[in-house]
Coordinates of C-alpha atoms in Angstrom, one line a residue:
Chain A
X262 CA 233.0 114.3 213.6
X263 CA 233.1 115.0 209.6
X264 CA 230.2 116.7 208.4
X265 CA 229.5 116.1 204.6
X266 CA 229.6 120.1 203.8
X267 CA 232.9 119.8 205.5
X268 CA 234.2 117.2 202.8
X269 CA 232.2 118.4 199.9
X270 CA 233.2 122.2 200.8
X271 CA 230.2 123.4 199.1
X272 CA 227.9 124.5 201.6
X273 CA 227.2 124.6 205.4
X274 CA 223.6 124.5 207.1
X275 CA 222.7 126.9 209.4
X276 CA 222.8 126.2 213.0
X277 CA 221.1 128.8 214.5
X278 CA 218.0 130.9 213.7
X279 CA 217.5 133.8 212.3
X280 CA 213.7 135.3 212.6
X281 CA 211.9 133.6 215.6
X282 CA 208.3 133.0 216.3
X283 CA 207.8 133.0 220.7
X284 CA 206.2 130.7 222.7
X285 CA 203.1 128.4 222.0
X286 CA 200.8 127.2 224.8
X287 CA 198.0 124.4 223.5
X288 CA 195.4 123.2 226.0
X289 CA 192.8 120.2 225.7
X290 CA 189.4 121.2 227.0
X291 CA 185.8 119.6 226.8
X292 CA 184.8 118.9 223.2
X293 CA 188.2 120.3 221.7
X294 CA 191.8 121.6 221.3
X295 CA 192.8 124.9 222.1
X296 CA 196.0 126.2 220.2
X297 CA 197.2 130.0 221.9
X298 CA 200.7 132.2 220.6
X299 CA 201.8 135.7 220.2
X300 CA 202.2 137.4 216.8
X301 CA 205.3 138.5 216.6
X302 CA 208.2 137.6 214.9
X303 CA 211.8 138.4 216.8
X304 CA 215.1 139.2 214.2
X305 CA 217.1 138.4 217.2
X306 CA 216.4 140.8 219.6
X307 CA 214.7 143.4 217.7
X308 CA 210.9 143.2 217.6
X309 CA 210.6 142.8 213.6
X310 CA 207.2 141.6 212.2
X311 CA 204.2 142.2 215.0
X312 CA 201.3 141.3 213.2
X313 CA 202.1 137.9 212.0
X314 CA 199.9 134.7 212.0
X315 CA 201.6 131.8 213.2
X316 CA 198.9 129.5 213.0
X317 CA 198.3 127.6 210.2
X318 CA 195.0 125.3 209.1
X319 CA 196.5 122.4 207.5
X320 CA 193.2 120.4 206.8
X321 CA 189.2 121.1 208.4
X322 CA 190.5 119.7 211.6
X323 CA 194.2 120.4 212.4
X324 CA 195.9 123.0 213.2
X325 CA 200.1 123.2 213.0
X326 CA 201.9 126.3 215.5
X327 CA 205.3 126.6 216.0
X328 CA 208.2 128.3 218.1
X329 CA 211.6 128.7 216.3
X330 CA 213.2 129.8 212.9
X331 CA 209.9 130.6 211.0
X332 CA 211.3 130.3 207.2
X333 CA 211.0 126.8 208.7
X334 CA 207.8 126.9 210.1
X335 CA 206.6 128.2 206.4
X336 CA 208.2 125.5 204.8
X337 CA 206.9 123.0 206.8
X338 CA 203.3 124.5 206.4
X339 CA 203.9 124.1 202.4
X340 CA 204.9 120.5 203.2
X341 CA 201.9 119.2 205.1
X342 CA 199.1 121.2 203.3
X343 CA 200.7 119.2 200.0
X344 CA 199.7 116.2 202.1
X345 CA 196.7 117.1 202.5
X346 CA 196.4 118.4 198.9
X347 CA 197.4 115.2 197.4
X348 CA 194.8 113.0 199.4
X349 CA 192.4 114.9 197.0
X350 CA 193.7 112.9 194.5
X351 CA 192.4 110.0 195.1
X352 CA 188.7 111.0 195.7
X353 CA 187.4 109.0 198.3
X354 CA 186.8 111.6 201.1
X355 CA 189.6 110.3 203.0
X356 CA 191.9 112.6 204.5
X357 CA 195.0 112.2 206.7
X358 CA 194.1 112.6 210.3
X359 CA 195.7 115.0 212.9
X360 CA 197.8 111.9 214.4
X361 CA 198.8 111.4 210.3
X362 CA 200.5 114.7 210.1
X363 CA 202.0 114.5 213.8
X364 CA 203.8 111.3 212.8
X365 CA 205.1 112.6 209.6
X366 CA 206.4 115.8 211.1
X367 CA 208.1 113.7 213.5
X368 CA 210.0 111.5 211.1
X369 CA 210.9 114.3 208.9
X370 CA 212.4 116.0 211.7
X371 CA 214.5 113.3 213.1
X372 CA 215.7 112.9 209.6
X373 CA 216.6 115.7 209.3
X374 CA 218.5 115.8 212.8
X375 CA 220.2 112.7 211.7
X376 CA 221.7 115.0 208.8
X377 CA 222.9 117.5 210.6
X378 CA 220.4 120.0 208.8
X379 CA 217.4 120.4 211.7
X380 CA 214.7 121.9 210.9
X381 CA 214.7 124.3 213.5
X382 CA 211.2 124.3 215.0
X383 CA 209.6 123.1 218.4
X384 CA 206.2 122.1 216.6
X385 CA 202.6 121.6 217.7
X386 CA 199.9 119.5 216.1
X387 CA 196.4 119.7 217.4
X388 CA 193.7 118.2 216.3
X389 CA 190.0 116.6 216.3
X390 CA 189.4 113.7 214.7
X391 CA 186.9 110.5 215.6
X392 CA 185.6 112.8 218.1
X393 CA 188.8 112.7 219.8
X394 CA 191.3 115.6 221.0
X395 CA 194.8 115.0 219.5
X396 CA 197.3 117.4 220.7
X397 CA 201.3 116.6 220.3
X398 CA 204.5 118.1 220.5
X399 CA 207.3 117.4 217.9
X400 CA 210.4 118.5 219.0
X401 CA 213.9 119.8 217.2
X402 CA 214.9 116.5 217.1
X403 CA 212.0 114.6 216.2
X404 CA 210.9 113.5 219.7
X405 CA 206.6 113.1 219.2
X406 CA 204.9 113.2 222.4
X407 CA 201.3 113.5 223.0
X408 CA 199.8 115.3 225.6
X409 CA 197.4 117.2 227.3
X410 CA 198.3 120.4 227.7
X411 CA 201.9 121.8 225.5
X412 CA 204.5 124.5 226.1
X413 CA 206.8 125.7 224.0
X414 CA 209.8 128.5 224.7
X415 CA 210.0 130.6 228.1
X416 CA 206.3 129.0 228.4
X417 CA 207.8 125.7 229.6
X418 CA 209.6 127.7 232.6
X419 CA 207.0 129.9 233.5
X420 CA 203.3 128.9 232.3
X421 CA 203.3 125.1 233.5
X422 CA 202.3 126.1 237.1
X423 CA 199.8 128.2 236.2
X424 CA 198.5 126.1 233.8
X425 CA 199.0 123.0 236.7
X426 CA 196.8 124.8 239.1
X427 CA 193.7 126.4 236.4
X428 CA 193.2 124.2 233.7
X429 CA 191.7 120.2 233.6
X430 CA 191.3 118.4 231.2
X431 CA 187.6 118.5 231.1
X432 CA 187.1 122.4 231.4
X433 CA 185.1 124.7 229.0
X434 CA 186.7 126.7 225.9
X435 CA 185.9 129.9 227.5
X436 CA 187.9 128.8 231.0
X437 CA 190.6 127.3 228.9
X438 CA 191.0 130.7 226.9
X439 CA 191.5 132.5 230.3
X440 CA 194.3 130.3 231.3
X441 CA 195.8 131.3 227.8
X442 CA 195.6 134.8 228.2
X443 CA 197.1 134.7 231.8
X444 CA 199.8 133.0 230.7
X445 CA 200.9 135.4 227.7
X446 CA 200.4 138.0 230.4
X447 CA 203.0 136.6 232.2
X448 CA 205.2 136.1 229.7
X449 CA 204.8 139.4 228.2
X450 CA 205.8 141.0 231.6
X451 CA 209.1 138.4 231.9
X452 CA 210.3 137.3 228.5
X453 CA 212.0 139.9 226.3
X454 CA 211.2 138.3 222.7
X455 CA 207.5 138.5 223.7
X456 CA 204.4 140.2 222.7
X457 CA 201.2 141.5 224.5
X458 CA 199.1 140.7 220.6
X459 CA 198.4 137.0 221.1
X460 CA 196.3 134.6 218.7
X461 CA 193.6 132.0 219.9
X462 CA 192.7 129.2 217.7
X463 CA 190.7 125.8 218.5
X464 CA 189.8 122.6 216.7
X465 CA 186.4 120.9 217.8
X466 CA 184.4 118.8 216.1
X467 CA 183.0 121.4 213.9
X468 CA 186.6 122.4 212.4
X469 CA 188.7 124.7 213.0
X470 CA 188.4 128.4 214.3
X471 CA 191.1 130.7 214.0
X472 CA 190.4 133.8 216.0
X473 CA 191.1 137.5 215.8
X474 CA 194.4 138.5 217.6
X475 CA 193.7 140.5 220.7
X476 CA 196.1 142.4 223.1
X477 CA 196.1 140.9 226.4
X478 CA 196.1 143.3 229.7
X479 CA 198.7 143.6 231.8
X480 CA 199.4 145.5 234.7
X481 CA 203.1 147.5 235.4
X482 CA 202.5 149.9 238.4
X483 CA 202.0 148.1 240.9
X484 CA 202.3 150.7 244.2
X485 CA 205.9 148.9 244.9
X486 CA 207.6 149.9 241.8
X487 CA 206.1 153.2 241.5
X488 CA 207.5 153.9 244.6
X489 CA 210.7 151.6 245.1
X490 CA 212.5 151.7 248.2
X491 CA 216.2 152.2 246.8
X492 CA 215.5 155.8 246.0
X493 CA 214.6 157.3 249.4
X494 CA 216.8 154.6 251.7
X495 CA 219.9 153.6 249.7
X496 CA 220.6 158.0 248.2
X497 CA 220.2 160.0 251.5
Chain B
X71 CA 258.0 138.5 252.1
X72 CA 257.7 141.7 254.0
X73 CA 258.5 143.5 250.7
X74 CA 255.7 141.6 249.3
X75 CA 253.4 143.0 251.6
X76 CA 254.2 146.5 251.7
X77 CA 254.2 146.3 247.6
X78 CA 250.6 144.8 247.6
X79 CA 250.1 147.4 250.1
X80 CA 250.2 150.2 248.0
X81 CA 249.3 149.2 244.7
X82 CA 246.0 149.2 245.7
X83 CA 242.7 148.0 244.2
X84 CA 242.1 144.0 243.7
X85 CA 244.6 141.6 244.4
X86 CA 244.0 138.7 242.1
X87 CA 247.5 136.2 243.2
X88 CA 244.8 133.7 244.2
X89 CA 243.4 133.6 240.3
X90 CA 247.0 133.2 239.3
X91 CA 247.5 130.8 241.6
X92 CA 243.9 128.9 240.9
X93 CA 245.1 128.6 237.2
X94 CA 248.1 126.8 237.7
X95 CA 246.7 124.3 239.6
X96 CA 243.4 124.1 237.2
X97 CA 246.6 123.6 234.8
X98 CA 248.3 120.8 237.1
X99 CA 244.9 118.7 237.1
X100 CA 243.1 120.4 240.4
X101 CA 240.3 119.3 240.0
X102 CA 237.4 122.1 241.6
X103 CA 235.2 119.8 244.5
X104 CA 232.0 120.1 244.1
X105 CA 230.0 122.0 246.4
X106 CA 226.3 121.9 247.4
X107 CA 224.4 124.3 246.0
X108 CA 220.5 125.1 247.4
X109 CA 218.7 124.9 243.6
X110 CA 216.3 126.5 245.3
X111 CA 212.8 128.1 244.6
X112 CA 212.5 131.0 247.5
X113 CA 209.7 133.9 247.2
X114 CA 209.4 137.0 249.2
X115 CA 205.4 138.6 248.9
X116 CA 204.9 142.1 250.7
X117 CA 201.6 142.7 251.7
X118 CA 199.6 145.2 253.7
X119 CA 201.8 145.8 257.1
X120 CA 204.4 143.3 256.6
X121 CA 206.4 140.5 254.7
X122 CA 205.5 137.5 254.0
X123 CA 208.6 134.9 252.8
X124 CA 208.7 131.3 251.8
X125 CA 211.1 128.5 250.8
X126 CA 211.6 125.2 249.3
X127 CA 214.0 122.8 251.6
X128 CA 215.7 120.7 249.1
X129 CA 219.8 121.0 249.0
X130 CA 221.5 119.7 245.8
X131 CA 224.7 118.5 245.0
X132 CA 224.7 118.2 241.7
X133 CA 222.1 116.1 240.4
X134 CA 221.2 114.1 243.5
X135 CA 219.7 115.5 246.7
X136 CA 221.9 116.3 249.6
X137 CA 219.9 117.5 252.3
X138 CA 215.8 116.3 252.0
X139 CA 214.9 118.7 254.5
X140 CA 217.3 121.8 255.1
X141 CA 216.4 125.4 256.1
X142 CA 216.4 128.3 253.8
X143 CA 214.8 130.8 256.1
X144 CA 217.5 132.2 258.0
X145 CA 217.3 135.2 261.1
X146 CA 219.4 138.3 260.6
X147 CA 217.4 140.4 263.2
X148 CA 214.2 139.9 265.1
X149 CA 212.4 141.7 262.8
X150 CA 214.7 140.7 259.5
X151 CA 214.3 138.0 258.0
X152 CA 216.4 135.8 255.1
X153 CA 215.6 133.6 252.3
X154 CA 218.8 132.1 250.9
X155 CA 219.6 130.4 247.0
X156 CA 223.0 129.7 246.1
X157 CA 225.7 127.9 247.9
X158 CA 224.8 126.3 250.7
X159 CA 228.1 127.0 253.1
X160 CA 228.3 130.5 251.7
X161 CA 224.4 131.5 252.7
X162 CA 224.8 129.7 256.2
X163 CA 228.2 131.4 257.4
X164 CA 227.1 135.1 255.8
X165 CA 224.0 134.5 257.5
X166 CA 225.3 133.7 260.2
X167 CA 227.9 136.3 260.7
X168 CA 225.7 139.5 259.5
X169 CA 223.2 137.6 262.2
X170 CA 226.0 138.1 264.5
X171 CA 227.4 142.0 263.4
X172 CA 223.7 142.9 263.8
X173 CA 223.3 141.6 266.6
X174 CA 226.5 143.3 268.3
X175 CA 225.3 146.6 266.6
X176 CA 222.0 146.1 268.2
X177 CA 223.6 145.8 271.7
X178 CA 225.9 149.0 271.0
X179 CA 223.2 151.6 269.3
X180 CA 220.4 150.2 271.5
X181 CA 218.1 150.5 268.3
X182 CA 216.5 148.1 266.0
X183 CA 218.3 146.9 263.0
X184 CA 217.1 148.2 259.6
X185 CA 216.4 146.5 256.1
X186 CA 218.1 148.7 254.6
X187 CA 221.0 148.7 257.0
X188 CA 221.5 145.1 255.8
X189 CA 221.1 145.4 252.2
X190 CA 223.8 148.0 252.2
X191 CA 226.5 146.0 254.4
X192 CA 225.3 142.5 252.6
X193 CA 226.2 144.7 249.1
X194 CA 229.6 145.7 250.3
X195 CA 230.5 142.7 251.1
X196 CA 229.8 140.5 248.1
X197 CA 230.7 143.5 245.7
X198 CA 234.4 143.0 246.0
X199 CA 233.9 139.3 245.5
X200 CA 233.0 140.0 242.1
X201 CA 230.1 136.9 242.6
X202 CA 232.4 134.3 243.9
X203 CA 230.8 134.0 247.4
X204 CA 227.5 132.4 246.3
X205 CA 224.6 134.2 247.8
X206 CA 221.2 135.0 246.6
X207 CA 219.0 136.6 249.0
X208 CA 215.9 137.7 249.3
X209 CA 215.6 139.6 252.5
X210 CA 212.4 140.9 253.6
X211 CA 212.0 142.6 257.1
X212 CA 209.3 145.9 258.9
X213 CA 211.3 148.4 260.3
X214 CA 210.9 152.2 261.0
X215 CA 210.4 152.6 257.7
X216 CA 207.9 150.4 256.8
X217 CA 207.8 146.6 255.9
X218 CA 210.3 145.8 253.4
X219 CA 211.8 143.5 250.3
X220 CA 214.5 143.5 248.6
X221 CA 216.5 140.7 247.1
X222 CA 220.6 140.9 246.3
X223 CA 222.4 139.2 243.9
X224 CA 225.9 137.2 244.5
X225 CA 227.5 139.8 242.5
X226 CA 225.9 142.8 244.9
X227 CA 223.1 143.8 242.8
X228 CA 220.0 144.5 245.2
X229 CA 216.5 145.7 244.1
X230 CA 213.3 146.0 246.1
X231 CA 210.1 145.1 244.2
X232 CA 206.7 143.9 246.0
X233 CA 206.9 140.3 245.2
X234 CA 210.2 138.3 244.3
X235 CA 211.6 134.8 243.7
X236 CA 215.0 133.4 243.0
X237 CA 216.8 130.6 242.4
X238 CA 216.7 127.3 240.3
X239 CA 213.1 127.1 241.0
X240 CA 212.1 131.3 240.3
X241 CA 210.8 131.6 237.0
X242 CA 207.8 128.7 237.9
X243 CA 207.1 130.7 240.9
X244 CA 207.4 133.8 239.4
X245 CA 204.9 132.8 236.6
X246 CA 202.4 132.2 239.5
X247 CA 203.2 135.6 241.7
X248 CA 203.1 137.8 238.3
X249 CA 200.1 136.3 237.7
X250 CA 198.3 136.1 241.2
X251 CA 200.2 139.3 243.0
X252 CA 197.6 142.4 243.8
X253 CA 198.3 145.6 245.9
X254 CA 196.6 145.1 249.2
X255 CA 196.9 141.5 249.9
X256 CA 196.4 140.5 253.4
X257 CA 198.8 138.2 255.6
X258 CA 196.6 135.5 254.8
X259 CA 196.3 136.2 251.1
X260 CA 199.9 136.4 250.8
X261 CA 201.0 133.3 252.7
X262 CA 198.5 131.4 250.3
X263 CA 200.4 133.4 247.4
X264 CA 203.6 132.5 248.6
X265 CA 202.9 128.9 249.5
X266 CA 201.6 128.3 246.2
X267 CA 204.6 129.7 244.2
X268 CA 206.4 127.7 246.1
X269 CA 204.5 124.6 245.1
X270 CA 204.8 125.5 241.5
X271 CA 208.8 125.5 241.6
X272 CA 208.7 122.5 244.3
X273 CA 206.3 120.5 241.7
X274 CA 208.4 122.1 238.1
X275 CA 211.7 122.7 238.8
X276 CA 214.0 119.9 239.8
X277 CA 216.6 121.7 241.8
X278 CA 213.7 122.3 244.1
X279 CA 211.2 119.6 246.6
X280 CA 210.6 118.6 249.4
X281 CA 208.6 120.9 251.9
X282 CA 207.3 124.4 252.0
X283 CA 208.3 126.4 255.3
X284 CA 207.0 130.1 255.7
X285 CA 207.9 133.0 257.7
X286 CA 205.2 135.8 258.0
X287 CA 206.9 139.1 259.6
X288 CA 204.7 141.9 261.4
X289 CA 205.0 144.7 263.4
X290 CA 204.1 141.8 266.1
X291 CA 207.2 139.9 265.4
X292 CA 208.0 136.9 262.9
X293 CA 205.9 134.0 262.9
X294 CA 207.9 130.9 261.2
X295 CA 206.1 128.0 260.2
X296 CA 208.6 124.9 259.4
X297 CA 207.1 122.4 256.9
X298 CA 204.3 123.7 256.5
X299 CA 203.4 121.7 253.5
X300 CA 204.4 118.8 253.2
X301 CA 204.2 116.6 250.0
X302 CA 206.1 113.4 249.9
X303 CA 206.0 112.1 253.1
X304 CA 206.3 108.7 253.2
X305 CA 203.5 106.8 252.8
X306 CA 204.6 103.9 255.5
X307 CA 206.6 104.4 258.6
X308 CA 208.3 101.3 260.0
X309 CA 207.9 101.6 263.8
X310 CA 211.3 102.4 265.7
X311 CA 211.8 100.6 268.0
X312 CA 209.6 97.4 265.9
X313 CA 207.3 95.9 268.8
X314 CA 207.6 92.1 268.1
X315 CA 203.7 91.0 268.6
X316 CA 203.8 88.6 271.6
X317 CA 202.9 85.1 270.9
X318 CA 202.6 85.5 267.4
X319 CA 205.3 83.4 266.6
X320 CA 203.8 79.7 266.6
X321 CA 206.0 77.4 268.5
X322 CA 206.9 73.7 267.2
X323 CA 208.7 72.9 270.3
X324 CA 209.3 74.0 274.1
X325 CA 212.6 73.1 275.8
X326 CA 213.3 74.0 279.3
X327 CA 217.0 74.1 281.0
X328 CA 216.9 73.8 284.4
X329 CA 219.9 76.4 285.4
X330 CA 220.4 74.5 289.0
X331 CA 220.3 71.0 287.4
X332 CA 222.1 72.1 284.1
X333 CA 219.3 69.3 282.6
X334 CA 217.7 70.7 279.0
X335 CA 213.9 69.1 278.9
X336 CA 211.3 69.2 276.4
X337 CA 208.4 70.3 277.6
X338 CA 205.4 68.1 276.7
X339 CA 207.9 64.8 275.4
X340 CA 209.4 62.8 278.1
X341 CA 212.7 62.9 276.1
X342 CA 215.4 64.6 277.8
X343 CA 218.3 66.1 276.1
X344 CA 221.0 66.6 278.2
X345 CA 223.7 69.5 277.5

């Protein structure tokens, strides 16, 4: 294959990222959306910016989270709030809905896959709209699915089963929240580019509600590491 | 080649000829068979007086399923248990030799085998083999000292921790036992535990299906309980032997044939029909 910045010599895309949002979980619940992540931002493996908000309000009722290169993830916030801007223009109340931003994001993406240039982002859209919950995932390449319940990152390999056997469709905020939190408990204790400080947000038919970032609890001394075998069997 | 084998004798160390020799026939288009690997999801969950272990029972070879129903719980000692993830051949014949060396050690020292007896000798045996011999175990047993569980990995590496998971299928599980696991489970508690991580790499991993069996191990001995979940039976079973309904055929026509007479008769039409 010939890439274009191969022929032109000028310039050449980057291909991996640099500065890393973690994992996202969004859940559907009764009445709403519920959008959860960390708030830190990895420069590779070092623990860089801890106190960042990756949630972003693009209009009164969606909500755009991301996992991956977060230069991107800014960019792409600029991109669909100008959307949203612009729809001002013309005055008539109308705004784009959730499923508007989710499609776009989706065919900018896959554009850009098709160049050779991704953006490099595993995106979620959530949303509320004709009293309906709209939740997608848009994914490096562009693939949109819609679904109930989303996982992004180390989430996907460890959160699904929780989330499998705890959460419905139909369940309350507060339940959904808790399925949150256990999950970023887990994946504080078993992925290294995560953080206990996580970030609710949810979309219901009021708007949006970002929430303060709390620390989730979690729990490291359990009576079988404290005391681990190995030292008094394996060194006599 | 006796030179040969003195000189190899005395270098010492590793002898790597067979990587050499693996190379060159990599190089002369060998092409490696494929061999079935477990993609497994197995836990291990210690509780209060003993071990509770549990294990998917789907065997892979690459993306299609070899075996539908094999058995990853495997008996080093009466009161030692294995779960195995890796290669299937490797897991069944170190099982089944340590089984054996146990067993013979148990007959000479007159005294029960040890966990940590069997961590150490598993360890020096795959250490050499740098990871080539394709085991990960989780073994889990109650012993003098106390129940037990530890989990080695192909390259030697052992650890014990109070709850554990490995293969294809571990992080789904383990995202359920970090999240579920307490001190002071009971056997009951932790068979649901265990069961249910199970599930979660059975239902999100697809190295791993099938049924669940679990092995709980006590002071009182090890209770093993094959399939005990069991999620995609088959819905219909065709009846072996098939019993043909009789009469429900409807008949058109009746011939007879008289065997003395040789005559063939219709039966109910004075036509005859003779052979």
């Amino acid at each position: 294959m010939i890439f274009n910045s191969e022929i032109s010599g000028q310039y050449e895309h980057t291909t991996s990222p640099v500065v890393t949002g973690g994992s996202v979980i969004a859940l559907v619940y009764n009445g709403g959306v519920l959008v959860g992540t960390d708030t830190l931002c990895s420069y590779g493996s070092m623990a860089a910016f801890k106190n960042v908000q990756k949630i972003a309000q693009i209009s009164q009722n969606t909500i755009y989270v991301s996992s991956g290169e977060f230069s991107d993830f800014q960019q792409v916030v600029k991109e669909l709030a100008k959307i949203d801007r612009s729809a001002l223009q013309y005055d008539d109340g109308v705004h784009p809905s959730p499923k508007d931003y989710g499609n776009y994001l989706a065919r900018l993406s896959y554009k850009k896959r098709c160049k050779i240039n991704p953006l490099y982002l595993q995106n979620v859209i959530a949303g509320f709209h004709n009293n309906d919950r709209y939740l997608a995932l848009v994914d490096i390449y562009g693939t949109y699915l819609e679904s109930k319940f989303i996982t992004t990152g180390f989430a996907s390999y460890f959160c699904k089963a929780i989330i499998s056997n705890y959460w419905n469709e139909n369940c309350s905020l507060d339940q959904a929240k808790q399925v949150i939190r256990e999950c970023f408990k887990v994946l504080f204790c078993r992925d290294c580019r995560a953080h206990d400080v996580i970030q609710l947000a949810y979309v219901d038919a009021q708007g949006t509600h970002i929430e303060e970032p709390e620390r989730v609890e979690t729990k490291w001394d359990f009576n079988g590491f404290k005391q681990r075998a190995n030292e008094k069997l394996h060194t006599q | 080649m006796q030179y040969l084998d003195n000189y190899l004798q005395f270098k010492g160390g590793y002898d790597y000829t067979n990587v050499k020799r693996n190379e060159l026939m990599k190089a002369q288009g060998f092409k490696e068979m494929p061999f079935t690997k477990t993609g497994t999801t197995i836990v291990g969950v210690l509780f209060d007086g003993g071990v509770v272990m549990a294990a998917d029972t789907r065997a892979t070879a690459g993306s299609t399923v070899a075996d539908k129903n094999c058995e990853k719980l495997h008996v080093l000692a009466p009161n030692i248990w294995a779960a195995g993830a890796g290669t299937a051949a490797d897991l069944h014949h170190q099982c089944a030799h340590f089984n054996a060396k146990l067993k013979l050690q148990r007959l000479n020292l007159n005294r029960q085998s040890r966990v940590n007896e069997v961590i150490t000798k598993l360890t020096s045996k795959l250490f050499p083999y740098r990871g080539h011999i394709g085991v990960a175990l989780i073994i889990g047993g109650i012993d003098s000292n106390g129940p037990q569980l530890a989990s080695v990995s192909p390259h030697g590496n052992y650890v014990y921790h109070p709850f554990q998971s490995m293969g294809s299928g571990s992080l789904a599980a383990l995202g359920i036992l970090e999240a579920k696991f307490q001190d002071g489970l009971t056997k009951q508690q932790a068979i649901d535990l265990a069961i249910e991580a199970i599930e979660a790499g059975i239902f999100h991993d697809m190295g791993s299906g099938s049924n669940v069996d679990v092995v709980a191990i006590t002071k009182d001995g090890a209770e093993y309980k094959r399939n005990i979940r069991s999620y995609n039976a088959k819905s219909y079973q065709k009846q072996i032997p098939y019993d043909f309904p009789i009469n429900n055929t409807p008949a058109l026509r009746k011939y007879q044939f008289d065997i003395i007479k040789q005559e063939l008769t219709e039966v109910g039409q004075e036509m005859e029909i003779i052979e």
